[in-house]
Coordinates of C-alpha atoms in Angstrom, one line a residue:
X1 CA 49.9 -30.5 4.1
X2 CA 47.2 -28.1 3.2
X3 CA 43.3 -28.9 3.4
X4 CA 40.9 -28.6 0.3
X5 CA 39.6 -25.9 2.4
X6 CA 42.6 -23.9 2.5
X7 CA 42.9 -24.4 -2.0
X8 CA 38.8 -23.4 -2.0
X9 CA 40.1 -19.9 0.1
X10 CA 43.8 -19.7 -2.1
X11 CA 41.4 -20.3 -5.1
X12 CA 38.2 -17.8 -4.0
X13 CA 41.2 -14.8 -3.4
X14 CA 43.3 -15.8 -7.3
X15 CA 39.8 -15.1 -8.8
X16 CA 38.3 -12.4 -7.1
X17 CA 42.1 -10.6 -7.3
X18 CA 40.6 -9.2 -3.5
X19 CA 39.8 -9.8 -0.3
X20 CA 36.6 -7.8 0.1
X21 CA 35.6 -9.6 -3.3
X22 CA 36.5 -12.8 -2.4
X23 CA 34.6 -13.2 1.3
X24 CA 30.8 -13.8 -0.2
X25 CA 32.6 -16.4 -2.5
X26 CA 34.2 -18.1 0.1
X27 CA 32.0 -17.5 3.1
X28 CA 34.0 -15.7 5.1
X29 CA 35.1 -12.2 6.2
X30 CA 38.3 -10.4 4.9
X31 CA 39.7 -10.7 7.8
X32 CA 39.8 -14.1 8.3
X33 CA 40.7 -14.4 4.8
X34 CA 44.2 -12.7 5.3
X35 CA 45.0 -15.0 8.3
X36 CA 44.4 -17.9 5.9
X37 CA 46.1 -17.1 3.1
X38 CA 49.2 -16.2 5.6
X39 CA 48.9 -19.7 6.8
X40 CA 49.1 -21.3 3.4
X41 CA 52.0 -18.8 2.3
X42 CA 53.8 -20.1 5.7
X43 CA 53.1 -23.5 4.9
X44 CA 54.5 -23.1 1.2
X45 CA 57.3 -21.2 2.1
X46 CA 56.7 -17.6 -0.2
X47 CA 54.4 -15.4 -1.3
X48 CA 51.8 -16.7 -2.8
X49 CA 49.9 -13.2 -3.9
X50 CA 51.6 -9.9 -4.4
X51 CA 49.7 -7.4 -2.3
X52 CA 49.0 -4.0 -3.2
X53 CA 46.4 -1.2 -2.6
X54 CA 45.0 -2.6 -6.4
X55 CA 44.5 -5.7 -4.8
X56 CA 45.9 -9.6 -4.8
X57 CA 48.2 -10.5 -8.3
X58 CA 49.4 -14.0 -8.2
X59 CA 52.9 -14.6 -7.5
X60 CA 55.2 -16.9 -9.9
X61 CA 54.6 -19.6 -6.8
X62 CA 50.9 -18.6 -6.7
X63 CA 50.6 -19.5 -10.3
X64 CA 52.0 -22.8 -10.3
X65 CA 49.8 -23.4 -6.9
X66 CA 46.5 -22.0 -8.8
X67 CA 47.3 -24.4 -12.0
X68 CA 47.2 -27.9 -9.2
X69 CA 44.4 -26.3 -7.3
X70 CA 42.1 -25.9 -10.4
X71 CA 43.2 -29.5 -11.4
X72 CA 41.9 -30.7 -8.1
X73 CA 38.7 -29.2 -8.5
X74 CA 37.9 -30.2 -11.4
X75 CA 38.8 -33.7 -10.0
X76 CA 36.6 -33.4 -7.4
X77 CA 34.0 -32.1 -9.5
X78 CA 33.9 -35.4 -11.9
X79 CA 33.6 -37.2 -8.3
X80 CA 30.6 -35.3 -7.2
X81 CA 29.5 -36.1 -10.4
X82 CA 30.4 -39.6 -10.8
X83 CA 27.9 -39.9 -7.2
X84 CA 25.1 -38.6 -8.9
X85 CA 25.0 -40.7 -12.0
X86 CA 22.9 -43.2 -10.2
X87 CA 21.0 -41.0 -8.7
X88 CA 17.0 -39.8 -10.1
X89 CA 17.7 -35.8 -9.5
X90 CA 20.4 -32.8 -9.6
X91 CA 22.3 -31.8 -6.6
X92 CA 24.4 -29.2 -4.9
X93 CA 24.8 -25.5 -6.2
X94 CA 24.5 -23.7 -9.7
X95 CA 24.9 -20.2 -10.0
X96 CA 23.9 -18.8 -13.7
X97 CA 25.0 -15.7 -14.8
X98 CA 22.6 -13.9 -16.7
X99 CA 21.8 -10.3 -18.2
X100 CA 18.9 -8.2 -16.4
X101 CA 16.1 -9.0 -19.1
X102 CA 16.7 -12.7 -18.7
X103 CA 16.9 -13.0 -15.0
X104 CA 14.2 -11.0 -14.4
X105 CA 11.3 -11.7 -17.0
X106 CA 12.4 -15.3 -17.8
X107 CA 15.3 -17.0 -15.3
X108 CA 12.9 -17.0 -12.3
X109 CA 10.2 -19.2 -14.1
X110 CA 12.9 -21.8 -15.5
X111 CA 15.0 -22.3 -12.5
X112 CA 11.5 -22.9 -10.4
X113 CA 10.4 -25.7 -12.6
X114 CA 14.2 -27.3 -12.7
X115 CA 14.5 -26.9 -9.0
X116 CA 10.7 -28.3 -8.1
X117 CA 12.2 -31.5 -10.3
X118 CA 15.3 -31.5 -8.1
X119 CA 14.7 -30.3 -4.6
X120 CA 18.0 -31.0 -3.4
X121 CA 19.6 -28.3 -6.3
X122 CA 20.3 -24.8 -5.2
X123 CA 20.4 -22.1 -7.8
X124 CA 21.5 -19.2 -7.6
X125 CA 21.2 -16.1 -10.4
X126 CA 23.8 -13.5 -10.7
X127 CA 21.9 -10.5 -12.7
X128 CA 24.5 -7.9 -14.0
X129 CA 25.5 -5.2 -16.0
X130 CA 28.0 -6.7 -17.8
X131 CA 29.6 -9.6 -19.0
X132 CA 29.3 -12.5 -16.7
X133 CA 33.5 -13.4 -15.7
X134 CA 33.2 -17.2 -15.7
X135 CA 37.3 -17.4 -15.8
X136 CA 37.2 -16.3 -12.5
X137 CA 33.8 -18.4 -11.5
X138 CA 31.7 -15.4 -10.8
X139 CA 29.4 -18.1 -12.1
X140 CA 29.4 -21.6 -13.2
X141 CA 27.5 -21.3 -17.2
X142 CA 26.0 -17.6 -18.6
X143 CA 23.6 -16.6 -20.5
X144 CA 24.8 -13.9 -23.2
X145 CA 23.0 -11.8 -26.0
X146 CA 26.6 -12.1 -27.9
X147 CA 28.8 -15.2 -28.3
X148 CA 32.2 -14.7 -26.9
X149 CA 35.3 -15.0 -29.2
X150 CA 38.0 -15.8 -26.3
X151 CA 39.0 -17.6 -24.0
X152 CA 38.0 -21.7 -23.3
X153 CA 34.6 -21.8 -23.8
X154 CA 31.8 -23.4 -25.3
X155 CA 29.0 -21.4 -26.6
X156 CA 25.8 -23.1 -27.3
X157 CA 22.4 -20.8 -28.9
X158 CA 19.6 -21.0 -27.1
X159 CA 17.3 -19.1 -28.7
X160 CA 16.0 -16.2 -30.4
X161 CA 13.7 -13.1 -29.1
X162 CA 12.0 -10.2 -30.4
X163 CA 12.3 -6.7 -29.2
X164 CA 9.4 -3.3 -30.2
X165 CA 8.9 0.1 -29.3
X166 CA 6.7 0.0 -27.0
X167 CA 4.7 2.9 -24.8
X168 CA 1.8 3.4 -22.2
X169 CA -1.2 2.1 -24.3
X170 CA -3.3 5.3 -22.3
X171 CA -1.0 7.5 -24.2
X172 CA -1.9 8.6 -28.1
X173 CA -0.5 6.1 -30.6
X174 CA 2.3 8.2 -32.7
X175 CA 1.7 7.4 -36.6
X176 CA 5.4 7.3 -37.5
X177 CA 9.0 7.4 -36.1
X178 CA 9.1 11.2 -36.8
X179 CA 5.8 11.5 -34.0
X180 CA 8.5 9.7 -31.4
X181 CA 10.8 12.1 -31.7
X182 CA 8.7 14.4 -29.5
X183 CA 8.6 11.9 -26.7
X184 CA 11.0 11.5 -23.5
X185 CA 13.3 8.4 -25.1
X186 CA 13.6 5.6 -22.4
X187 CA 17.0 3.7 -22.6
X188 CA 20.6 2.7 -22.2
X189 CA 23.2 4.7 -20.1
X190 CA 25.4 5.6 -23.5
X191 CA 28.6 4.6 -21.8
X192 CA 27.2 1.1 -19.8
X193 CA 26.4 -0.3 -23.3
X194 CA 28.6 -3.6 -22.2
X195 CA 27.2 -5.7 -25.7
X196 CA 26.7 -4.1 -29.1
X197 CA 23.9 -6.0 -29.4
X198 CA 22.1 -4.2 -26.8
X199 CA 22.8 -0.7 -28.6
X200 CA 19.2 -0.8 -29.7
X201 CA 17.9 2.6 -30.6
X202 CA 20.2 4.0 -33.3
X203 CA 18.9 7.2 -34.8
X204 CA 16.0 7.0 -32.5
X205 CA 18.4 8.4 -29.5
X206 CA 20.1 11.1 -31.7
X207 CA 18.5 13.7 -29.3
X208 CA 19.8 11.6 -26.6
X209 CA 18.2 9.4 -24.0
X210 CA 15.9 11.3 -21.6
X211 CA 15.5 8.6 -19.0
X212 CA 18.2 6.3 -19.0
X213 CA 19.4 3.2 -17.0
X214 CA 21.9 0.8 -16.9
X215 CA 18.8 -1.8 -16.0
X216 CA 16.2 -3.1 -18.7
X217 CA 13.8 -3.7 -15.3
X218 CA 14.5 -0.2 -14.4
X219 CA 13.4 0.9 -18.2
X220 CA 10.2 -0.8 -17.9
X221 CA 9.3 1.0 -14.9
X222 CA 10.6 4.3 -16.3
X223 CA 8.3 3.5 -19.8
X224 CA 5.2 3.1 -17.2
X225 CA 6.0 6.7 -16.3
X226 CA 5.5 7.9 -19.6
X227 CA 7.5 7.9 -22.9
X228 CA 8.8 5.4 -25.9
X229 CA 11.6 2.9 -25.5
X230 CA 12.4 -0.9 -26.6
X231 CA 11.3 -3.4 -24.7
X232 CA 11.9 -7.5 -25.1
X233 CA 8.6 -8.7 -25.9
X234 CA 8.7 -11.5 -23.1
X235 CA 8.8 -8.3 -20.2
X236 CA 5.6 -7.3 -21.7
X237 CA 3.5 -9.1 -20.4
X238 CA 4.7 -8.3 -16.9
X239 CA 3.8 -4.9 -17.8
X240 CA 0.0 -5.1 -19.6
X241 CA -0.3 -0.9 -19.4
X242 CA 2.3 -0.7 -22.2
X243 CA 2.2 -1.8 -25.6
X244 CA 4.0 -2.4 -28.7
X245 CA 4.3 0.5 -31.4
X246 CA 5.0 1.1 -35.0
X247 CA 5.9 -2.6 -35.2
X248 CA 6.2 -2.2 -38.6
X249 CA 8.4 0.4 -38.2
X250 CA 11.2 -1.1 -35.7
X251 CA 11.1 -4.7 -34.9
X252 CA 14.6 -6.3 -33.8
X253 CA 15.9 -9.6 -32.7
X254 CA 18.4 -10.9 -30.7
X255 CA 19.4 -13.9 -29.7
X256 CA 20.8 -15.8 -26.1
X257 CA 23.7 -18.1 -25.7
X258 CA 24.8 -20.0 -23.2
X259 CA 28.5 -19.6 -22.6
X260 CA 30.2 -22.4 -20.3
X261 CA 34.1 -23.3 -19.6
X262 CA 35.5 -25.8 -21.4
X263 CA 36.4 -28.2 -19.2
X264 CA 32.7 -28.1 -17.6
X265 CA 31.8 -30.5 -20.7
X266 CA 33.3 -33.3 -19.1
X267 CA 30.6 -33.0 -16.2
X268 CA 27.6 -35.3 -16.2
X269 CA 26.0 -32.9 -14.0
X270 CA 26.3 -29.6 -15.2
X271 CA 25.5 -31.3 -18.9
X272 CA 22.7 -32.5 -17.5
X273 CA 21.5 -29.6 -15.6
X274 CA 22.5 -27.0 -19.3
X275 CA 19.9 -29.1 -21.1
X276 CA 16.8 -28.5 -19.0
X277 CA 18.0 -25.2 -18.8
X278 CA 18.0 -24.5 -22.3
X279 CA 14.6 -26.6 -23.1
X280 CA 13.3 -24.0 -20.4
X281 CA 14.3 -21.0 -21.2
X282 CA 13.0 -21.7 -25.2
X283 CA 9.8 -22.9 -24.1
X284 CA 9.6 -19.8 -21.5
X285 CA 10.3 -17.3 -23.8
X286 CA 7.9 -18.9 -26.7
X287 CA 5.5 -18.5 -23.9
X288 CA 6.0 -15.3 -22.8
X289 CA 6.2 -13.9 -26.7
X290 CA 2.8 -16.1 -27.4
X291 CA 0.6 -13.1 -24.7
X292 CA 2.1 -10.2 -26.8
X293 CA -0.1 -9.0 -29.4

């Protein structure tokens, strides 16, 4: 008989599809994560992973073993929560996935306030370049600029926000877009575009993007440097020596969505936790956008 420990390893290694990947999600090294997953194989009687220098694919055992495991965490899941109900405040650990403009300019704020009204909660943000995988729980809910159109999850808006050009405000002010075009362009890497919605400069980077990064908290501290880029209004006032231009001239707006699995709905906690999350990050951006002239 195998220990929920030994399904929490089984289960860290199916998602991460490695071992190196899998050790900061299950808290241990790679090495130790071999040993186990040779005990549990042992113990099942076959392979449960088919091993290659691509990494871990499950077996047909491995599959059917995955589909009780996540059955038995999501069991104990509604347990955990099914403690807290009576309890005042949130517990345990969240991780939110988030794109780099959220979790830097806005995340930070919102999970301080959530966490000061729940001191036992731990959360944890995972800022990337890319789509947050919740499939394989890099993450337990993330925040998108673009709804997703696969897979079982629930997508929920959050809100909207409002991108300029913006540009040193010590710099002379360029009249019109054709004045820009003179400027070093601050932006995207072309190829790490991972959302169309973040393809912001359109004919404004037909020269090409002079200083580019795959970071929006990287652009702002290139556009301090010198130069024109787009910046959300809510980083702005992080940065108060840049400014917005030609506002009549470009002015975009996105919008963020929460993006959680299915099954999660079920889970008193998480809904709980989703909805001051949410009520946050609105009120923060509103906030943020409201110092921005």
């Amino acid at each position: 008989m195998s220990n929920w420990d030994d399904m929490r390893v089984f289960l860290a290694v199916a998602r991460a599809e490695s071992l190196s990947k899998a050790a900061p999600m299950a808290g241990l090294d790679p090495a130790t994560l071999s040993r186990r997953i040779a005990r549990l194989e042992e113990r099942f009687g076959g392979a449960l992973f088919v091993k290659s220098p691509q990494g871990y694919a499950l077996t047909d055992l491995g599959q059917g073993v995955r589909e009780h495991a996540l059955a038995a965490e999501d069991a104990l899941a509604q347990a955990f929560d099914q403690g807290q109900r009576n309890e005042r405040g949130l517990s345990g650990q969240i991780r939110i996935g988030a794109p780099d403009g959220c979790a830097n300019f806005v995340l930070p704020q919102v999970c301080a306030r959530i966490q000061e009204e729940n001191p036992n909660l731990e959360l944890q943000i995972l800022a990337l370049p890319r789509v947050v995988n919740l499939s394989k729980r890099e993450a337990d809910l993330a925040i998108t600029v673009s709804p997703p159109d696969a897979g079982r999850l629930t997508v929920q808006k959050i809100t909207d926000y409002k991108l300029h050009l913006a540009m040193r405000q010590d710099l002379p002010r360029p009249a019109n877009l054709e004045d820009i075009r003179n400027l070093p362009v601050v932006g995207y890497i072309a190829d790490m575009i991972f959302d169309k919605e973040l393809d912001y400069l359109g004919s404004l980077a037909a020269q090409g993007v002079q200083r580019a990064s795959n970071s929006v908290a990287v652009q702002l501290q290139m556009l301090r440097q010198g130069g024109v880029g787009i910046v959300h209004d809510f980083a702005l006032p992080y940065a108060p020596e840049l400014g917005k231009v030609l506002v009549d001239a470009v002015s975009l707006r996105r919008s963020f969505y929460l993006v959680r699995h299915a099954s999660d709905r079920r889970s008193e906690r998480l809904n709980r936790f989703a909805a001051a999350l949410v009520a946050g990050l609105k009120s923060e951006v509103q906030r943020l956008e409201l110092q921005v002239t």
